[in-house]
Coordinates of C-alpha atoms in Angstrom, one line a residue:
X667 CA -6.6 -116.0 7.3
X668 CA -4.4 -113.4 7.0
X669 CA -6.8 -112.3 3.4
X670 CA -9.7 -112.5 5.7
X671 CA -8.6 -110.0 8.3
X672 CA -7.7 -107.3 5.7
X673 CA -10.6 -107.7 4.0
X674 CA -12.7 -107.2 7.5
X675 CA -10.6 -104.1 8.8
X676 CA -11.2 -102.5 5.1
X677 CA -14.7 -103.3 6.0
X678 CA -14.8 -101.5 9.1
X679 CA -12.7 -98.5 7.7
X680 CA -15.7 -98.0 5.0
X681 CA -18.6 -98.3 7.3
X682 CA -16.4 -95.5 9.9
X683 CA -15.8 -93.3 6.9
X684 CA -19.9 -93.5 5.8
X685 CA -20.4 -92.8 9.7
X686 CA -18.8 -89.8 9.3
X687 CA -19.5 -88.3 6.1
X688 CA -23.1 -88.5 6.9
X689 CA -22.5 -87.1 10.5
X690 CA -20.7 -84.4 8.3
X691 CA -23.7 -83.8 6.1
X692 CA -26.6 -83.9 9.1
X693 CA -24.4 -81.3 10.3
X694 CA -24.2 -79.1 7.0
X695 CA -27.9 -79.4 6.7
X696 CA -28.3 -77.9 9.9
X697 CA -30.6 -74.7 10.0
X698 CA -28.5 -72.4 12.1
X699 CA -28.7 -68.8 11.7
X700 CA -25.3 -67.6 14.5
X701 CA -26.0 -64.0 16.3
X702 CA -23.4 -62.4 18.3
X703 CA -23.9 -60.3 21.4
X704 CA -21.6 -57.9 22.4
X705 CA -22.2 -56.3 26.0
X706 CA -20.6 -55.4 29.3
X707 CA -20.4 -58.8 31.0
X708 CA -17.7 -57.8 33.2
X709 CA -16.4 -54.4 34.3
X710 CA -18.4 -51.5 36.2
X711 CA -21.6 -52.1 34.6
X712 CA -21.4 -55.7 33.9
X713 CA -24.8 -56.3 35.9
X714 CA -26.8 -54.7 33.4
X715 CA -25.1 -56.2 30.5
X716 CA -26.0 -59.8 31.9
X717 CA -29.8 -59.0 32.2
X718 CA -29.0 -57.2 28.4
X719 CA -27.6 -60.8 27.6
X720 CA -30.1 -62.9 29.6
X721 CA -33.3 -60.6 27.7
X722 CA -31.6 -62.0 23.9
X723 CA -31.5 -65.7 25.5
X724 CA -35.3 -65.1 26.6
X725 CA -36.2 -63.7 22.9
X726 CA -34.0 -66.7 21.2
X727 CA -35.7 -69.1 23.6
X728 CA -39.0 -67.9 22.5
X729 CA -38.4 -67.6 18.9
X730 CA -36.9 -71.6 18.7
X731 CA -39.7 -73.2 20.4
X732 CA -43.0 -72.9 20.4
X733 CA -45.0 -71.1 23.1
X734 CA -48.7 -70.7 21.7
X735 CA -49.4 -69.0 24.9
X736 CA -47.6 -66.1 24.5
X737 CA -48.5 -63.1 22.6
X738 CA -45.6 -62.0 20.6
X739 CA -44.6 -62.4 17.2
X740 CA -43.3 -65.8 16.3
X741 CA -44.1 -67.2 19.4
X742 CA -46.3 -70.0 18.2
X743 CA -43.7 -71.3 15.5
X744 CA -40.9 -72.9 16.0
X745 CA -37.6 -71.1 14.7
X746 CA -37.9 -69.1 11.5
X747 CA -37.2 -69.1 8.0
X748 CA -38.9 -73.1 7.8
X749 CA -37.3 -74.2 10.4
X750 CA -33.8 -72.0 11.6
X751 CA -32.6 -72.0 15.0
X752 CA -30.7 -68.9 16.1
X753 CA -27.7 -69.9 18.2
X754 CA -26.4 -66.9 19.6
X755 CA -22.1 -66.2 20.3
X756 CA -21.7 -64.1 23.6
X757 CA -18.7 -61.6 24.0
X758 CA -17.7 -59.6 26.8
X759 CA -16.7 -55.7 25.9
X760 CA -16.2 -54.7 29.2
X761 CA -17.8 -51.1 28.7
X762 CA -13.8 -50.3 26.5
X763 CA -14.8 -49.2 22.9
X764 CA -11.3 -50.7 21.3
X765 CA -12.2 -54.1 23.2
X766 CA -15.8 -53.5 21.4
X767 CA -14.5 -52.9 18.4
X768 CA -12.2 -56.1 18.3
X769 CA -15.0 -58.6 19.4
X770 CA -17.0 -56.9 16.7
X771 CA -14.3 -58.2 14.0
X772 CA -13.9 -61.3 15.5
X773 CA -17.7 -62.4 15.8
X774 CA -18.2 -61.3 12.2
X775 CA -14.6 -62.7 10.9
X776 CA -13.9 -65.7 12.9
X777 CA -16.9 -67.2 14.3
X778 CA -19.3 -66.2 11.5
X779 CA -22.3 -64.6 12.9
X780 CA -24.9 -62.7 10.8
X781 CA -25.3 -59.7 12.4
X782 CA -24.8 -58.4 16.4
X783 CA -27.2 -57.2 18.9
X784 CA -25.5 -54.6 21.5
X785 CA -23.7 -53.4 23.0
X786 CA -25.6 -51.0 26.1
X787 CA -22.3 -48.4 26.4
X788 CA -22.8 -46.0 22.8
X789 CA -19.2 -45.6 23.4
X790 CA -19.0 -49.4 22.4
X791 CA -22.0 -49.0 20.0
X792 CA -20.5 -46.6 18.0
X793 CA -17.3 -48.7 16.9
X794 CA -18.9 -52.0 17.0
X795 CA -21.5 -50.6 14.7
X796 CA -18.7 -49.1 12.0
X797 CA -17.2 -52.9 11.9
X798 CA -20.6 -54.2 11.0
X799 CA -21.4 -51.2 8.4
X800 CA -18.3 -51.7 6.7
X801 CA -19.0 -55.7 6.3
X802 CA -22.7 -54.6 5.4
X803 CA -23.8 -56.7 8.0
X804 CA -26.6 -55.9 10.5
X805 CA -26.4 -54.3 13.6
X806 CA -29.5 -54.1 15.8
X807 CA -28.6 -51.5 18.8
X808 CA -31.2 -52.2 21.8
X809 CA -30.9 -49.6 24.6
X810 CA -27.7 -47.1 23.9
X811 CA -29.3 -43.9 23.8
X812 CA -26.6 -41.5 22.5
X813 CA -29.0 -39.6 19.3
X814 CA -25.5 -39.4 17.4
X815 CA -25.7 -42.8 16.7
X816 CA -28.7 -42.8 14.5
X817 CA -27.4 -39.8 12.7
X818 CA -24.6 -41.2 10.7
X819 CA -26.5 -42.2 7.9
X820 CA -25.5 -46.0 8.5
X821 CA -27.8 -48.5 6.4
X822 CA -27.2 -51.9 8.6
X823 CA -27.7 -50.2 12.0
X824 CA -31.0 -50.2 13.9
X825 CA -31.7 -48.7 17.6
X826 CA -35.1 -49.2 19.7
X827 CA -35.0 -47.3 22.7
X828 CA -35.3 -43.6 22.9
X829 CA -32.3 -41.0 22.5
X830 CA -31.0 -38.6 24.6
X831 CA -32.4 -36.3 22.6
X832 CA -35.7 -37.1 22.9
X833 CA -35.2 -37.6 26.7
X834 CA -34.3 -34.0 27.3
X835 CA -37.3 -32.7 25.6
X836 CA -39.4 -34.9 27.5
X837 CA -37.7 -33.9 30.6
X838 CA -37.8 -30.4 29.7
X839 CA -41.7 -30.4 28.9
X840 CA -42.2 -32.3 32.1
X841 CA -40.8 -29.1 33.6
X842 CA -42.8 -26.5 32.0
X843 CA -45.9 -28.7 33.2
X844 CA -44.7 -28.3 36.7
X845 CA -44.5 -24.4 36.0
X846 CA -47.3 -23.8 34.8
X847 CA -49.6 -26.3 36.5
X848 CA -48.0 -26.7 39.9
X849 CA -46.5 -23.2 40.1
X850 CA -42.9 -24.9 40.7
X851 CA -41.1 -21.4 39.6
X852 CA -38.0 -23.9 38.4
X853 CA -35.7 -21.8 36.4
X854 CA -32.0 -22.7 36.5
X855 CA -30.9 -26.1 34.9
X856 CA -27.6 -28.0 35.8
X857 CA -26.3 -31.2 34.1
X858 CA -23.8 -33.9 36.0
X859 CA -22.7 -36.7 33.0
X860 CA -19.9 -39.4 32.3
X861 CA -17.1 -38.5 30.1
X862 CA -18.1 -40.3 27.5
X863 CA -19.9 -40.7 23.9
X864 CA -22.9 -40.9 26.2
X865 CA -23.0 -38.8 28.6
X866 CA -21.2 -36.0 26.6
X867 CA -24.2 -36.2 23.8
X868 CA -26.9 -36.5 27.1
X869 CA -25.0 -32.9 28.4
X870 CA -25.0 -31.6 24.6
X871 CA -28.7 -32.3 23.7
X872 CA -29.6 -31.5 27.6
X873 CA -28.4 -28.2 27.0
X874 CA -30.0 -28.0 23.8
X875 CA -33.2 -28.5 25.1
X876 CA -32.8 -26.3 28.5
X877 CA -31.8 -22.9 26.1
X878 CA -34.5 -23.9 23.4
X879 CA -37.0 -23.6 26.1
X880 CA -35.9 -20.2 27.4
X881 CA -34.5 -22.0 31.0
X882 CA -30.9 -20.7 32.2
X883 CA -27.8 -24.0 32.2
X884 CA -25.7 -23.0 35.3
X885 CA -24.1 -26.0 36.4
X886 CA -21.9 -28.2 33.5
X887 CA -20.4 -31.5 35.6
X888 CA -18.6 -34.0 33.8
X889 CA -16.9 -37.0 35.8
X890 CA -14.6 -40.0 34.7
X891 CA -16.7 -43.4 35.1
X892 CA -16.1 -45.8 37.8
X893 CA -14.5 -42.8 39.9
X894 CA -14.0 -44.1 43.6
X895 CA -15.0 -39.9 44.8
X896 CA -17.5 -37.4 43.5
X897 CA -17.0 -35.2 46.4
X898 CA -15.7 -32.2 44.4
X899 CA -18.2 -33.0 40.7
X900 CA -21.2 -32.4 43.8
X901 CA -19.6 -29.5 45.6
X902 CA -19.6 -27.9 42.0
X903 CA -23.1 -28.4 41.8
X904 CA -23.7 -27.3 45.5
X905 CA -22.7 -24.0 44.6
X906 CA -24.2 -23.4 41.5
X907 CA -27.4 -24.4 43.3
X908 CA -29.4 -25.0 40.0
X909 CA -33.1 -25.6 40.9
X910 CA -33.3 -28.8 38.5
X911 CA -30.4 -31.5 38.0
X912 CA -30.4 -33.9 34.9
X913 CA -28.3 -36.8 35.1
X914 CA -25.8 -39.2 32.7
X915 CA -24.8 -41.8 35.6
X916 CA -24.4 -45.5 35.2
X917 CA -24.1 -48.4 37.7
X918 CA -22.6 -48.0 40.8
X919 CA -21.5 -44.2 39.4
X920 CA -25.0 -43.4 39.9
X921 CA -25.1 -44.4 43.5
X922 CA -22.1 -42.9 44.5
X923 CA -23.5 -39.7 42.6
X924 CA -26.7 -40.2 44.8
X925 CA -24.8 -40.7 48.6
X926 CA -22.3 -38.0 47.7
X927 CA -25.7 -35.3 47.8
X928 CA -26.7 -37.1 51.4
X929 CA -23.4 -36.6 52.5
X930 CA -22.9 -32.9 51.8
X931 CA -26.4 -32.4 52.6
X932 CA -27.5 -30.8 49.2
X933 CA -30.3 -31.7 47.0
X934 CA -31.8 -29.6 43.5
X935 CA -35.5 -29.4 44.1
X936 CA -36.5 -31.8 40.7
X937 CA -33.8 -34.5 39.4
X938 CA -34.1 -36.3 36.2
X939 CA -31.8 -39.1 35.2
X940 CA -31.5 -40.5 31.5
X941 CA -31.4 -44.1 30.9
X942 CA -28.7 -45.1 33.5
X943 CA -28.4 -45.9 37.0
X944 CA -31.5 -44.4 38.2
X945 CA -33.5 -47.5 36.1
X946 CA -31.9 -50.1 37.2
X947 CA -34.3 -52.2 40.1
X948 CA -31.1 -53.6 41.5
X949 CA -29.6 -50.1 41.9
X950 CA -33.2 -48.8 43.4
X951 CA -32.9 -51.5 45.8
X952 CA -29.5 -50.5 46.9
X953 CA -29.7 -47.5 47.5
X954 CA -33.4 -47.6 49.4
X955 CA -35.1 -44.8 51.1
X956 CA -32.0 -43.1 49.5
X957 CA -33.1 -43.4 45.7
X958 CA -36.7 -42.6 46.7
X959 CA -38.0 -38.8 44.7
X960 CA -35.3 -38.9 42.0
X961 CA -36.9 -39.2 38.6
X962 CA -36.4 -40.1 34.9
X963 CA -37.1 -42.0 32.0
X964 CA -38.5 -45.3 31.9
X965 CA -39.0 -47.7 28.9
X966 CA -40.2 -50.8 31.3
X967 CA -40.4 -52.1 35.3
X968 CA -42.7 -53.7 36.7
X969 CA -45.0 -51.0 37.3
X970 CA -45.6 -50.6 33.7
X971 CA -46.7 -54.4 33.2
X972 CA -50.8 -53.2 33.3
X973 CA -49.8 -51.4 30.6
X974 CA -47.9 -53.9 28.5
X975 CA -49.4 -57.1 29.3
X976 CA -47.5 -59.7 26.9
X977 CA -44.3 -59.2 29.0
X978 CA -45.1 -61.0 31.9
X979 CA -45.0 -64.6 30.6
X980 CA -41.7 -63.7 28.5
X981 CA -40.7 -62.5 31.8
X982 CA -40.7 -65.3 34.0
X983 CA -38.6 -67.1 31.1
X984 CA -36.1 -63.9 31.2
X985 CA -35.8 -64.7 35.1
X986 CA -35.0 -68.3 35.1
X987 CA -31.9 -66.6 32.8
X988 CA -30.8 -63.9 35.5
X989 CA -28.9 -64.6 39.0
X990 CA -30.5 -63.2 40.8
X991 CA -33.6 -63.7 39.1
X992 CA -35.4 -60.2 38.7
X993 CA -37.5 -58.3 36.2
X994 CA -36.9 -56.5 32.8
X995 CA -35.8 -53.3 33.4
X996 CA -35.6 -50.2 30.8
X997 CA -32.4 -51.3 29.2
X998 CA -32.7 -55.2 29.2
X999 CA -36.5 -55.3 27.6
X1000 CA -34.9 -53.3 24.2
X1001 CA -32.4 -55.9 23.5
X1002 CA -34.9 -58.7 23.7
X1003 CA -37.1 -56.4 21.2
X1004 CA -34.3 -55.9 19.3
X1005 CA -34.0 -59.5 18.7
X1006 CA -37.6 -60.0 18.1
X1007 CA -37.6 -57.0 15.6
X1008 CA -34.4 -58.9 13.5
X1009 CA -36.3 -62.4 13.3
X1010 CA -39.3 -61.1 12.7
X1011 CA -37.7 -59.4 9.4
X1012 CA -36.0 -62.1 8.7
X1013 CA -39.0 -64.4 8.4
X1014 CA -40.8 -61.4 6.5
X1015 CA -37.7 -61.2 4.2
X1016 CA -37.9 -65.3 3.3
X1017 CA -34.0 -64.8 2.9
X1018 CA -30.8 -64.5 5.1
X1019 CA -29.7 -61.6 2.6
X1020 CA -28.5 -58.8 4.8
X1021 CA -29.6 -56.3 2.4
X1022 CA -33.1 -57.5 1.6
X1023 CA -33.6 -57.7 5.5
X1024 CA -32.3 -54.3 5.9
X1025 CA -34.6 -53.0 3.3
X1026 CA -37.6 -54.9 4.6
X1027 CA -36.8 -53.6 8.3
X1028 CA -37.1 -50.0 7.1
X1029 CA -40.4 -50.9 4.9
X1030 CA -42.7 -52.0 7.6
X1031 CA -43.9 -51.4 10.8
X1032 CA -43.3 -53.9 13.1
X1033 CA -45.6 -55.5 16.3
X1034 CA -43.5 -54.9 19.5
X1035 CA -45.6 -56.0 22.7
X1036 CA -43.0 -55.6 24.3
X1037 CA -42.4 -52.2 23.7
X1038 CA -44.0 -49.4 25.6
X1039 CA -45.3 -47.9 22.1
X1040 CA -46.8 -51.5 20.8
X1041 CA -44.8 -50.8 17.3
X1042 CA -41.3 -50.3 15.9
X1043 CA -41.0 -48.8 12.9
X1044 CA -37.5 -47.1 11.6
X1045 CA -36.3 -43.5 10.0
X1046 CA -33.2 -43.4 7.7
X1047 CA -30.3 -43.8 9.8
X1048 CA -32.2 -46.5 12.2
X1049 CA -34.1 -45.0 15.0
X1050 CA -36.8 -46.1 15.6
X1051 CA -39.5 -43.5 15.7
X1052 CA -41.8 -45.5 17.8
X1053 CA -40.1 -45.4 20.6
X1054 CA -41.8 -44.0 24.5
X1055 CA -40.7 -43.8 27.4
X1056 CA -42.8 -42.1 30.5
X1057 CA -41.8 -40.0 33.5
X1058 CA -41.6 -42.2 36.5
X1059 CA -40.5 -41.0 40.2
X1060 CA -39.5 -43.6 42.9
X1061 CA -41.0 -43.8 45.9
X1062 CA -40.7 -46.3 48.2
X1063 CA -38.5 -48.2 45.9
X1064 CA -41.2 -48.4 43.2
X1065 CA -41.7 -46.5 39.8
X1066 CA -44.5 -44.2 39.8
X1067 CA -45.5 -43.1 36.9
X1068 CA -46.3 -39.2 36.6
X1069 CA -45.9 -37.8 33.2
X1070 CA -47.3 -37.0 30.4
X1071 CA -51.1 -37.4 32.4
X1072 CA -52.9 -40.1 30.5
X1073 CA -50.4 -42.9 31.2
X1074 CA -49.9 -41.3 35.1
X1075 CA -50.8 -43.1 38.0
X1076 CA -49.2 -41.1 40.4
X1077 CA -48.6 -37.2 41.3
X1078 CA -44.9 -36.0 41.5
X1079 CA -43.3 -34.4 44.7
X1080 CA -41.3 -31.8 44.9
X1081 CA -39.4 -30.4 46.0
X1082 CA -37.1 -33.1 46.8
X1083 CA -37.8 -33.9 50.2
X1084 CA -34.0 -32.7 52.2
X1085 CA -32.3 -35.6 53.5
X1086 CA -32.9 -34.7 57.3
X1087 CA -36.3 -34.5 56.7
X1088 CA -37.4 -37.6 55.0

């Protein structure tokens, strides 16, 4: 008996052992390809890095599954590569570059991922980025808009959305159109910026811009994020009194920046904001009749959708990922394009090699629906040249669009209506 029962538990000890191994190999044989995201999910701007971290769920979602009815690239397939399933690793930087940098080591070192898609802040970007470069691993940069980035010569670093650079001459032509078209006699420029990578290169390449085009900078503001007062940053531009204002605000900075001019009763007559508060919808709505005239920049809202009609179905997936649910915005829609962009050249690549898929992203121009510009296509360094962006103004809590003229829908106003009389 005793024979019997040894030779029934070595029995079950083989048949558990087989259970496992082959739960072991199904496992192995897994197609996963892991992607780490690396944005502000908590901290002073962590609203806009959970729609940036919702908009890479949307793409992911997309890019598993099939969804025939939806016009972006690899929509109709399901996963890439024959068959791989991205599985994406969140972490949470809290807008602190060393905090950045550290996640950036441990997605790569500890939990494996291929490459990173982040990280909104460009004073995140720009660490996170090294960590990747120096693993030669990719890094595919959705909305930070600091132009120093894409000027290091990195070769694993890739950035969709417009820089500050090009934002200023854009503002700065949409000034010279007012001039000479409207008669607006603006002549004296003032900048008011974060003290940091960003909105120190915004200032730098706003300047830039301003002198090139034979305007006079008066008025040179910088402000620590998340301060709790911007009484005396607005009483310095009070009394410069420059007739335009460009802007480097994020989050709630911006709508402090914003009811700090109502309460002191001062207003420039034009103000243009870089990527930032100004296009967030959730900020817009805050601040109401408030926000209403100020312009700047924008990449996507809603009032662009006639314009770029694949987002809408990938938008109602993006909002069943977003509490509460709302639409892309400027910033969001470039990470989901970013993650489009790096499947996409993976697939194109047929391998997982970081270096073929580096050298394949830079070789072709790539389909980007979601992109204002319809294309992505990358100079050495990583941006990508493709990029738009149009004027918008708000007014009644919507983006108008009014520059350049064939994608306008709307005329400007100006001077900024004063506060008493709006």
């Amino acid at each position: 008996m005793k024979r019997q029962w040894s030779k029934k538990v070595l029995a079950l000890v083989v048949v558990l052992l087989f259970v496992g191994l082959a739960g072991d190999v199904a496992f192995s044989q897994e197609k996963v390809i892991k992607i780490g995201t690396l944005f502000p999910l908590t901290g002073p701007v962590a609203l806009a890095g959970q729609r940036c971290k919702a908009a890479v769920e949307t793409a992911v979602e997309v890019i598993n599954n099939s969804y025939p009815d939806i016009k972006v690239p690899l929509a109709a397939q399901e996963g890439i590569l024959g068959g791989y399933k991205i599985v994406l690793v969140h972490a949470d930087h809290q807008g602190k570059p060393d905090i950045g940098k550290t996640e950036a080591e441990r997605l790569f070192d500890q939990e494996g991922v291929y490459a990173i898609i982040g990280s909104y802040n460009s004073a995140v970007t720009k660490p996170a980025s090294l960590v990747a470069e120096r693993r030669k691993k990719l890094f595919m940069c959705g909305c930070s808009s600091s132009a120093e980035l894409t000027k290091r010569g990195m070769k694993y670093f890739f950035r969709m959305a417009p820089t500050d650079e090009t934002e200023s001459q854009e503002f700065v032509t949409f000034v010279k159109w007012l001039n000479e078209t409207k008669g607006a006699n603006l002549k004296t420029f003032g900048v008011i910026y974060e003290n940091t990578e960003f909105g120190k290169h915004a200032a730098e390449e706003a300047k830039k811009a301003i002198e090139a085009a034979g305007f006079q900078y008066i008025a040179d503001v910088a402000f620590n994020p998340g301060a709790t007062n911007l009484n005396s940053e607005v009483q310095m531009l009070k009394g410069k009194n420059p007739d335009v204002v460009f802007g480097a605000c994020l989050g709630a900075d911006y709508i402090l920046w914003v009811r700090t001019m109502k309460q002191l009763a001062w207003l420039p007559k034009v103000c243009l904001n870089y990527c930032s508060g100004y296009q967030d919808p959730i900020i817009a709505q805050q601040l109401g009749p408030d926000g209403d005239y100020f312009m700047g920049t924008t990449g996507y809202s809603p009032e662009l959708a006639e314009l770029m009609p694949a987002v809408a179905p990938v938008e109602e997936i993006y909002k069943t990922k977003i509490d509460p649910p709302v639409p892309f915005d400027s910033d969001s829609i470039q990470e989901a394009v970013a993650t489009f962009v790096l499947a996409q050249a993976i697939e194109k690549a047929g391998t997982l090699d970081p270096d073929k898929v580096a050298e394949t992203l830079y070789a072709n121009e790539w389909e980007s629906p979601l992109s204002l510009g319809g294309k992505v296509a990358f100079a050495p360094g990583g941006q990508n040249i493709k990029a738009m962006s149009v004027v918008t103004q708000l007014k009644g809590g919507e983006y108008r669009r009014v520059f350049p003229l064939e994608l306008a829908n709307s005329d400007p106003v100006f001077p900024i209506p004063s506060w008493d009389k709006r």
